[in-house]
mmCIF file of C-alpha atoms in Angstrom:
data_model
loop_
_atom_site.group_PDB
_atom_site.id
_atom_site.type_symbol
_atom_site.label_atom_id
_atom_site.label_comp_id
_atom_site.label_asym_id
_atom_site.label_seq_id
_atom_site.Cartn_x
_atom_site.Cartn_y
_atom_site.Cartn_z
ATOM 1 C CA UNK A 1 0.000 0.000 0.000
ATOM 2 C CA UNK A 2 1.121 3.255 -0.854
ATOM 3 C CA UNK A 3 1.993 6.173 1.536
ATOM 4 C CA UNK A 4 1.035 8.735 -0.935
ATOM 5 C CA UNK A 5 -2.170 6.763 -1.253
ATOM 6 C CA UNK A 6 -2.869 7.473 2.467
ATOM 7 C CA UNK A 7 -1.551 10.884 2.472
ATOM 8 C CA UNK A 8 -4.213 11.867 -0.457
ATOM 9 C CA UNK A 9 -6.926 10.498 1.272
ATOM 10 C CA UNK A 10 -6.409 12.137 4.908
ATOM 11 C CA UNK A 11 -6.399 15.234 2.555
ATOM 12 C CA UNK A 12 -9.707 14.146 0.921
ATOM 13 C CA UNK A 13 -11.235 13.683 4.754
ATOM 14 C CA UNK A 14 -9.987 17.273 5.917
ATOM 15 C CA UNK A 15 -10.726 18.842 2.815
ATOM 16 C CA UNK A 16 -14.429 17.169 1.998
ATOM 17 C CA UNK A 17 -14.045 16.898 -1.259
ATOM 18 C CA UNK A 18 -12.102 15.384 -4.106
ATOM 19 C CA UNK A 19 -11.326 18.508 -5.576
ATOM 20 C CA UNK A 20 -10.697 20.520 -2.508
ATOM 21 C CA UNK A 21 -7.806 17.603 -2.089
ATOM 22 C CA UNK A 22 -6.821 18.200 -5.817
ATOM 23 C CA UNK A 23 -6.132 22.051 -5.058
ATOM 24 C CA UNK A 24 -4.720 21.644 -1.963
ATOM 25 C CA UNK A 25 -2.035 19.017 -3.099
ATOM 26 C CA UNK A 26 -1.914 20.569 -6.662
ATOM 27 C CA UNK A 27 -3.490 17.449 -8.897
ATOM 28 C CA UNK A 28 -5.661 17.231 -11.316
ATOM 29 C CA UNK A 29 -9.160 16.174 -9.414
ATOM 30 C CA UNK A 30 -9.257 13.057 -11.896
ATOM 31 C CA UNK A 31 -5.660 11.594 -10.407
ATOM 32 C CA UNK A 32 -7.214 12.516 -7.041
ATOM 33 C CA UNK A 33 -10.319 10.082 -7.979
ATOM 34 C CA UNK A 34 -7.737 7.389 -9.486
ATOM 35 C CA UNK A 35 -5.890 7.113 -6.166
ATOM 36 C CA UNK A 36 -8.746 6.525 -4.065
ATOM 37 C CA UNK A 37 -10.385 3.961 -6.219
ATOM 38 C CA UNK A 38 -6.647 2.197 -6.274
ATOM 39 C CA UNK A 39 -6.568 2.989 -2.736
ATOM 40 C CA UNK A 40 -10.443 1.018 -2.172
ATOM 41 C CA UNK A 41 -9.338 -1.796 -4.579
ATOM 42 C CA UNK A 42 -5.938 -2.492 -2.382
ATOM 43 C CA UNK A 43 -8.353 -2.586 0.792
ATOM 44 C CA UNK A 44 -11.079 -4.669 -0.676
ATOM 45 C CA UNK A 45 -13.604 -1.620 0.494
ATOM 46 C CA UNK A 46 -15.589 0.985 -0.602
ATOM 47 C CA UNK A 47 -14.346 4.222 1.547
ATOM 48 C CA UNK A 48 -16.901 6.837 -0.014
ATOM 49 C CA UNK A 49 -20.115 6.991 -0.818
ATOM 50 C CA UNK A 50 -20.512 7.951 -4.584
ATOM 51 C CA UNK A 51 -24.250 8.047 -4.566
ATOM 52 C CA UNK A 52 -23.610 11.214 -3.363
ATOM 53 C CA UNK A 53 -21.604 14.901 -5.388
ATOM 54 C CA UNK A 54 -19.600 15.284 -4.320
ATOM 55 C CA UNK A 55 -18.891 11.565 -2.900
ATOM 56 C CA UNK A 56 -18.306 11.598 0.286
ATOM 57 C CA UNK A 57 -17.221 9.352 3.515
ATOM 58 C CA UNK A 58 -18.726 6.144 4.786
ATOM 59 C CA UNK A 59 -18.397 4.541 7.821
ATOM 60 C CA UNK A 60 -15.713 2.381 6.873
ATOM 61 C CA UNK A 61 -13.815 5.447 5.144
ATOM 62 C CA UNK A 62 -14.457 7.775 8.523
ATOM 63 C CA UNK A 63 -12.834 4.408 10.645
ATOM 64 C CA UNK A 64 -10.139 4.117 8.520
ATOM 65 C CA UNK A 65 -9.171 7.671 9.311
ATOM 66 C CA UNK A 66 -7.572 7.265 13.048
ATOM 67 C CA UNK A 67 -5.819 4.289 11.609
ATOM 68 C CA UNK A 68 -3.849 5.921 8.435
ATOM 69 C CA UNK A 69 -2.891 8.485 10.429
ATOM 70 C CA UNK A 70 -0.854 6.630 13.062
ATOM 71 C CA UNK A 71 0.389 4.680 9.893
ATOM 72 C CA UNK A 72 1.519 7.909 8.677
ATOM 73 C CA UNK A 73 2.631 9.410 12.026
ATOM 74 C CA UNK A 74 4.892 5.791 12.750
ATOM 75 C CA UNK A 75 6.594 6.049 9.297
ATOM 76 C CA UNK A 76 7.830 9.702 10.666
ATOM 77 C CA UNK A 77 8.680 8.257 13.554
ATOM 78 C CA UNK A 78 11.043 5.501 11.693
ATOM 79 C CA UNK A 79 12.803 8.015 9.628
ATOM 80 C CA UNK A 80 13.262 9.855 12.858
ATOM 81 C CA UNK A 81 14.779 6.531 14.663
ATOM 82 C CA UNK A 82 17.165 6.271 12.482
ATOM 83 C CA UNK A 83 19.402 9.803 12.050
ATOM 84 C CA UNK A 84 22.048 10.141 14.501
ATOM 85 C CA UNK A 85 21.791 11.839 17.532
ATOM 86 C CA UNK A 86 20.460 15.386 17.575
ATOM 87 C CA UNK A 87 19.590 14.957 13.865
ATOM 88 C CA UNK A 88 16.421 16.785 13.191
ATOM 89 C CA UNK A 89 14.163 15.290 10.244
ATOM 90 C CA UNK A 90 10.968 14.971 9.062
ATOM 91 C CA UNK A 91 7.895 16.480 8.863
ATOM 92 C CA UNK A 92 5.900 19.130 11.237
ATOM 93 C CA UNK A 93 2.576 19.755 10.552
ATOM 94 C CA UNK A 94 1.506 23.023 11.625
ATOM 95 C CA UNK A 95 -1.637 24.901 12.167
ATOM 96 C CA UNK A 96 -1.238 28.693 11.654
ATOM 97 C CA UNK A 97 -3.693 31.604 12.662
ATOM 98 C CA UNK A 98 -3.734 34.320 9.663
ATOM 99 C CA UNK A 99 -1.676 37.229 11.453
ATOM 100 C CA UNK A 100 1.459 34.917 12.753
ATOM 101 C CA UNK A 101 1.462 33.969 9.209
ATOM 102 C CA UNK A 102 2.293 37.295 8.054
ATOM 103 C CA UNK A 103 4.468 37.997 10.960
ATOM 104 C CA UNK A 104 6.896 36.140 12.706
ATOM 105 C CA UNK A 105 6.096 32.433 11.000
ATOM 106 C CA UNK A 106 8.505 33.612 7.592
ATOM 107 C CA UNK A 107 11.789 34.489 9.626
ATOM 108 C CA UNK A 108 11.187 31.746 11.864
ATOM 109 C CA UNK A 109 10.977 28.858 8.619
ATOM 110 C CA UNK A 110 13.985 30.590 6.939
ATOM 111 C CA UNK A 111 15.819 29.984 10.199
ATOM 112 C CA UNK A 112 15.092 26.472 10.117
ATOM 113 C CA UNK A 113 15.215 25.978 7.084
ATOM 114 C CA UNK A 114 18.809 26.990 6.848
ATOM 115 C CA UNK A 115 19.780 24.937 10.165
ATOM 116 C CA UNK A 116 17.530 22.475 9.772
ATOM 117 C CA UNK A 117 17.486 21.350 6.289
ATOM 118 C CA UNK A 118 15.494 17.531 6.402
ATOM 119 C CA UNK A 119 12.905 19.519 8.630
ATOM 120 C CA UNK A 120 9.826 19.647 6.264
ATOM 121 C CA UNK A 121 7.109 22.487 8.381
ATOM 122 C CA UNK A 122 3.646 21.668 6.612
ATOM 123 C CA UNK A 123 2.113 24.621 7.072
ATOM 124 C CA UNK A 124 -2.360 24.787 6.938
ATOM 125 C CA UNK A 125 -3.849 28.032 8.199
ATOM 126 C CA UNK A 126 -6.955 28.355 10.136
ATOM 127 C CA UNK A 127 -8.856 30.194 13.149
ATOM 128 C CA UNK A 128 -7.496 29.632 16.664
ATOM 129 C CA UNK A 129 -10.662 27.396 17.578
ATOM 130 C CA UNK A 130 -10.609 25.094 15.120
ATOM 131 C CA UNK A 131 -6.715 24.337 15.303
ATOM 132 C CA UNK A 132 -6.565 23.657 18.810
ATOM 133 C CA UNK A 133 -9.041 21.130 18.178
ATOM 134 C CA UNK A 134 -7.337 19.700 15.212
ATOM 135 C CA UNK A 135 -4.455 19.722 17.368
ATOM 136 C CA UNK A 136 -5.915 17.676 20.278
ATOM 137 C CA UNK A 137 -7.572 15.203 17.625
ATOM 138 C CA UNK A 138 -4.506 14.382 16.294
ATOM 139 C CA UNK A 139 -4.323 15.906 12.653
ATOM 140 C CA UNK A 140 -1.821 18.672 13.228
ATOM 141 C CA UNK A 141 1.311 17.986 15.691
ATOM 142 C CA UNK A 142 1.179 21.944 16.883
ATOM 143 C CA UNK A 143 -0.587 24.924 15.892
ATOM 144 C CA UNK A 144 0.502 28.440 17.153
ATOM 145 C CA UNK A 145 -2.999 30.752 17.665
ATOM 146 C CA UNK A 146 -4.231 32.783 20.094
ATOM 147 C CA UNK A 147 -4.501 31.501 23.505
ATOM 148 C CA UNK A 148 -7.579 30.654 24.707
ATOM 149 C CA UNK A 149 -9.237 30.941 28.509
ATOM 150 C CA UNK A 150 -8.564 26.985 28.724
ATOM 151 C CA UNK A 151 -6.513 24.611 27.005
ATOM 152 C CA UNK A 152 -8.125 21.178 26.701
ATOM 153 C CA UNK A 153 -6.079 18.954 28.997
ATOM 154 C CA UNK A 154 -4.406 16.599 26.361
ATOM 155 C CA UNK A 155 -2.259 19.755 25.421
ATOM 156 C CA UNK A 156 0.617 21.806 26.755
ATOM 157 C CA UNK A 157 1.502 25.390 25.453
ATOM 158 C CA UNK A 158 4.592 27.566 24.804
ATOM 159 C CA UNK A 159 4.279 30.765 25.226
ATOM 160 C CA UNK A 160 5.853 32.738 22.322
ATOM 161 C CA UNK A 161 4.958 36.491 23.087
ATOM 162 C CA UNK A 162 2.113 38.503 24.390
ATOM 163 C CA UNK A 163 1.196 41.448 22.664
ATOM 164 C CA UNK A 164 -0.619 44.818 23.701
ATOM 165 C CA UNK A 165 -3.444 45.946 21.548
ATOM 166 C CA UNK A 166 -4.320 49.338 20.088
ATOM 167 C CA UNK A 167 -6.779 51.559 18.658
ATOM 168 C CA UNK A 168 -5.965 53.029 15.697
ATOM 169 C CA UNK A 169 -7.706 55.724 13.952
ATOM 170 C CA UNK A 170 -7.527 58.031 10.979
ATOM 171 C CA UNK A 171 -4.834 61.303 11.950
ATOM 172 C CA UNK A 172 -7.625 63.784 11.492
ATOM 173 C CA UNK A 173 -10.445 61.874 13.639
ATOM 174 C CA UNK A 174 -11.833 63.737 16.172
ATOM 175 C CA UNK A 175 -11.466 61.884 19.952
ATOM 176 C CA UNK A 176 -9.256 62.248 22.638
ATOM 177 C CA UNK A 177 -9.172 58.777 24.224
ATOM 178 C CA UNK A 178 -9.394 55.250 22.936
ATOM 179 C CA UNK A 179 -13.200 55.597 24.270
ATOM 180 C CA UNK A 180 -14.114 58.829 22.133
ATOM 181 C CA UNK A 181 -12.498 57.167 19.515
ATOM 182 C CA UNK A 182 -14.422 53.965 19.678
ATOM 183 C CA UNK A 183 -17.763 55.307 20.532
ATOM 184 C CA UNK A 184 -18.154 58.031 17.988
ATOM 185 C CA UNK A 185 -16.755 56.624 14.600
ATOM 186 C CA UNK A 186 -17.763 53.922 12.889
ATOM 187 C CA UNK A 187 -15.797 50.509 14.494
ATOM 188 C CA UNK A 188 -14.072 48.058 11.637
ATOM 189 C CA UNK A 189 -14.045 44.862 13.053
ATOM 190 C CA UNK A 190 -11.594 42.125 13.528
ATOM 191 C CA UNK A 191 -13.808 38.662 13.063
ATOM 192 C CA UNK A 192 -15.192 37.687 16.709
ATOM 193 C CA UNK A 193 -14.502 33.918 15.055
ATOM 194 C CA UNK A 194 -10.605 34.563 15.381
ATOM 195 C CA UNK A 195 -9.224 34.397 18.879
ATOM 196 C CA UNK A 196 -8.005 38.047 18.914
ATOM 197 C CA UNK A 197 -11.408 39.116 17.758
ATOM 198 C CA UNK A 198 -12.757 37.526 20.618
ATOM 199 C CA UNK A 199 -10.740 39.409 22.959
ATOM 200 C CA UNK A 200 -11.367 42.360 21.625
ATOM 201 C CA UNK A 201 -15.240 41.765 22.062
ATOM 202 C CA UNK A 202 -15.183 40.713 25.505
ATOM 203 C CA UNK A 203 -12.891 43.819 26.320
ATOM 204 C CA UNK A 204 -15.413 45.750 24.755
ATOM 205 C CA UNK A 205 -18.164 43.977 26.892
ATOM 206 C CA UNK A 206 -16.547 44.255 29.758
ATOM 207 C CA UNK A 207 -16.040 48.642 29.499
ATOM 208 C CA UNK A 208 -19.647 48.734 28.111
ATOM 209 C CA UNK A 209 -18.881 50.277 25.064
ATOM 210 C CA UNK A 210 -21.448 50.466 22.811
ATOM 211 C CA UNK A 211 -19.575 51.012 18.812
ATOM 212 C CA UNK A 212 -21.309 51.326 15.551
ATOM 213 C CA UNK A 213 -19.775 48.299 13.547
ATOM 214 C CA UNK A 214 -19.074 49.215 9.718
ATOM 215 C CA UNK A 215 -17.631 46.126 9.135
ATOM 216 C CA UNK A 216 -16.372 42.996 10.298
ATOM 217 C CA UNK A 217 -12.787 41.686 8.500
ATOM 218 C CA UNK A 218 -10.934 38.648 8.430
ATOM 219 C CA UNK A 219 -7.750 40.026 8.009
ATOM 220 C CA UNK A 220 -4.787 42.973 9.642
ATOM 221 C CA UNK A 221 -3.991 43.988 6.295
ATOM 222 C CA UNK A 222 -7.408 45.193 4.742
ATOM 223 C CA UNK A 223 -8.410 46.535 8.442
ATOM 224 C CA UNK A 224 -5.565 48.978 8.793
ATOM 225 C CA UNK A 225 -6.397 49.860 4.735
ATOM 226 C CA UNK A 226 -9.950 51.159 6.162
ATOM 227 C CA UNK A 227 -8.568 52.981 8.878
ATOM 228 C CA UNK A 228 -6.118 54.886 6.692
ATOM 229 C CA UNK A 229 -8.737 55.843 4.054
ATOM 230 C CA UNK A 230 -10.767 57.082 6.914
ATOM 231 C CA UNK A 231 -13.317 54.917 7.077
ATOM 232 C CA UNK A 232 -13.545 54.189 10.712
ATOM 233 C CA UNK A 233 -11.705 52.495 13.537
ATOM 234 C CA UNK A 234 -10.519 49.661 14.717
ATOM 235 C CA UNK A 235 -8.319 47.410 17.689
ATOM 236 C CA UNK A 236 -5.548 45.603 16.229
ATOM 237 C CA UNK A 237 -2.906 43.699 17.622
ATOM 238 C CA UNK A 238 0.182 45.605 18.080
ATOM 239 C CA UNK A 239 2.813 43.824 15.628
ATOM 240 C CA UNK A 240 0.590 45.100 12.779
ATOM 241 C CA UNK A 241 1.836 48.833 13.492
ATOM 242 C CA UNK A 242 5.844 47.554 13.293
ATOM 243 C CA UNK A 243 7.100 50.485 11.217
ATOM 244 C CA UNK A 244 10.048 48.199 9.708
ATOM 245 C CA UNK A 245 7.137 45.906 8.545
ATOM 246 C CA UNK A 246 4.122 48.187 7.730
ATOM 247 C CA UNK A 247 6.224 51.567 7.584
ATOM 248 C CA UNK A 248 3.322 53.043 5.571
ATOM 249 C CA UNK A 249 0.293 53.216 7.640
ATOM 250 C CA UNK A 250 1.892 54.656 10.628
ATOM 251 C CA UNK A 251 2.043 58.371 9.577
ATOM 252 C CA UNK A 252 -1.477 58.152 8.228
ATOM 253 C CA UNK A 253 -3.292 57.196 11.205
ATOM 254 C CA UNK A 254 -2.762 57.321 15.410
ATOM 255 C CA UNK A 255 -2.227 55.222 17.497
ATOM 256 C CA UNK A 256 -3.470 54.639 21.164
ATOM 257 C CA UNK A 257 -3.637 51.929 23.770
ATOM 258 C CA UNK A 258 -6.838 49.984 23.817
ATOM 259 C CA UNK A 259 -7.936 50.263 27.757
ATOM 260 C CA UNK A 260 -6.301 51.411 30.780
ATOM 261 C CA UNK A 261 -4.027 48.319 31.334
ATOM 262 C CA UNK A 262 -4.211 47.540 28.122
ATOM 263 C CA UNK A 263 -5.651 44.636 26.533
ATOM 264 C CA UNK A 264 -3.353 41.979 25.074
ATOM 265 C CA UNK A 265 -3.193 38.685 23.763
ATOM 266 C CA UNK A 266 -0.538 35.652 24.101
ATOM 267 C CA UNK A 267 0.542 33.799 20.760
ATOM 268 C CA UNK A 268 0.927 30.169 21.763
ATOM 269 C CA UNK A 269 2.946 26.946 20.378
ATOM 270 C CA UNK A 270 -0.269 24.173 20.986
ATOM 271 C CA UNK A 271 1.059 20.527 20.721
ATOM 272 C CA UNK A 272 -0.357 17.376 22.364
ATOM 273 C CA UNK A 273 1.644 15.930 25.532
ATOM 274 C CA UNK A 274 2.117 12.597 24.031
ATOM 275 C CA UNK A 275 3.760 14.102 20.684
ATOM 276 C CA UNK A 276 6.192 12.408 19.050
ATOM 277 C CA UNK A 277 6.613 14.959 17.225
ATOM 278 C CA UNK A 278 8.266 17.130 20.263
ATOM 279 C CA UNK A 279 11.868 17.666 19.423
ATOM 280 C CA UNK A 280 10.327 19.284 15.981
ATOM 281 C CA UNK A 281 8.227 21.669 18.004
ATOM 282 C CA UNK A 282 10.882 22.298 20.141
ATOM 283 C CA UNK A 283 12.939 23.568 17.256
ATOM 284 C CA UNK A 284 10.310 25.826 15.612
ATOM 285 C CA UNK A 285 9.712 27.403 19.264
ATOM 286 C CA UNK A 286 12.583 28.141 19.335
ATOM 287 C CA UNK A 287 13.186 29.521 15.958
ATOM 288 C CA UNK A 288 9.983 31.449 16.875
ATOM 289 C CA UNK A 289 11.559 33.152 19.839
ATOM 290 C CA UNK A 290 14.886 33.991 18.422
ATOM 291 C CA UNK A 291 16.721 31.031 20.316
ATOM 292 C CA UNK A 292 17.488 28.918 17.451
#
């Protein structure tokens, strides 16, 4: 039985969908369809239910799940066994939230990359929420996201900085606190789905401040573009107003703390306390911190 096999159909069970698999590992959807009917022949079972469009799992395809993972996760393990001491290979699959991606995640996989070159970092992106739980179940090894009020008890956390937040606001606005600000302009929101959008809702909650939403944004990037066109404001996470990565924005709009202390947020490593994947997460924690 093929690895590849395996590896294309744990894709098709994340993904839903033959051709969400097909973009995902850059096939055609047809060769995605070929190796899952080779895959069903070799096993001497039907895995999907093709009554259905798209086809989707059966029983027997949702069992086998659990079972071609650890097949996949032992084979890492093997290659692992056998490099020499301190060697670090194989393959770390990562969950990402959207604004490490665009901020310290780059510098960190050049610096492994360059000490570390048979580490392979598989890198999927998602909300906070939904990796921690794809952490816990097993599909990712770690995830770094926002840190939530709890961490399910199967996982451990390294803490790789905490972060103020601010308000930011067009230069010309009218407002002489973060509350003027936020009460009498229109408020651009960061999603409530992403864990620093929750925090910024429950901050808001808890000083009973009542804004008039505009908007509600997935992303740093298009946020801070409404801001400077002077379309509102908003509470972003700090890193987004570096002026060595963002050097634009910063003379277009101000700046203030959000809240007197100030809100923040921790970015957290995630990984599962039975890991074997540890000494890889080790690694990319502490190319994430500057340690490496």
């Amino acid at each position: 039985m093929s690895l590849r096999r395996l590896q294309i159909f744990l894709e098709v069970a994340s993904r839903g969908s033959f051709a969400a698999a097909a973009d995902r590992l850059g096939l055609a959807q047809s060769a995605v369809s070929m190796q899952m009917r080779t895959l069903e022949q070799e096993l001497g079972a039907d895995l999907f239910d093709r009554s259905r469009r798209p086809p989707v799992l059966n029983d027997r395809g949702s069992a086998l799940i659990p079972q071609a993972r650890a097949i996949l996760t032992q084979y890492e393990d093997l290659k692992q066994s056998v490099q020499p001491d301190g060697h670090i290979a194989g393959t770390l699959r990562l969950g990402v939230i959207q604004t490490a991606s665009t901020g310290i995640l780059p510098d960190a996989l050049t610096s492994l990359h360059e000490t570390y070159p048979d580490l392979r970092v598989r890198i999927e992106s998602g909300l906070s929420s939904g990796l921690l739980g794809r952490v816990a179940h097993g599909e990712l090894d770690a995830a770094i996201l926002t840190a939530p009020d709890r961490l399910p008890p199967e996982l451990k956390d390294h803490l790789i900085f905490e972060e103020p937040l601010s308000v930011i606001a067009p230069s010309a606005l009218a407002g002489e606190t973060d509350t003027d600000l936020l009460t009498r302009h229109p408020f651009i929101r960061f999603n409530r789905r992403t864990g620093v959008g929750r925090i910024i809702e429950h901050a808001l909650r808890d000083r009973d401040l009542a804004v008039d939403e505009a908007m509600e944004l997935d992303a740093i990037e298009p946020i801070i573009e409404m801001v400077s066109c002077g379309l509102g404001v908003a509470v972003v996470p700090d890193y987004a107003l570096d002026p060595e990565t963002r050097p634009s924005p910063r003379g277009m709009i101000r700046v203030l703390p959000f809240g007197d202390p100030v809100a923040s947020r921790r970015v957290i490593v995630v990984e599962r306390h039975a890991s074997t994947r540890s000494a890889l997460t080790a690694v990319l924690v502490r190319a994430l911190t500057g340690l490496l």
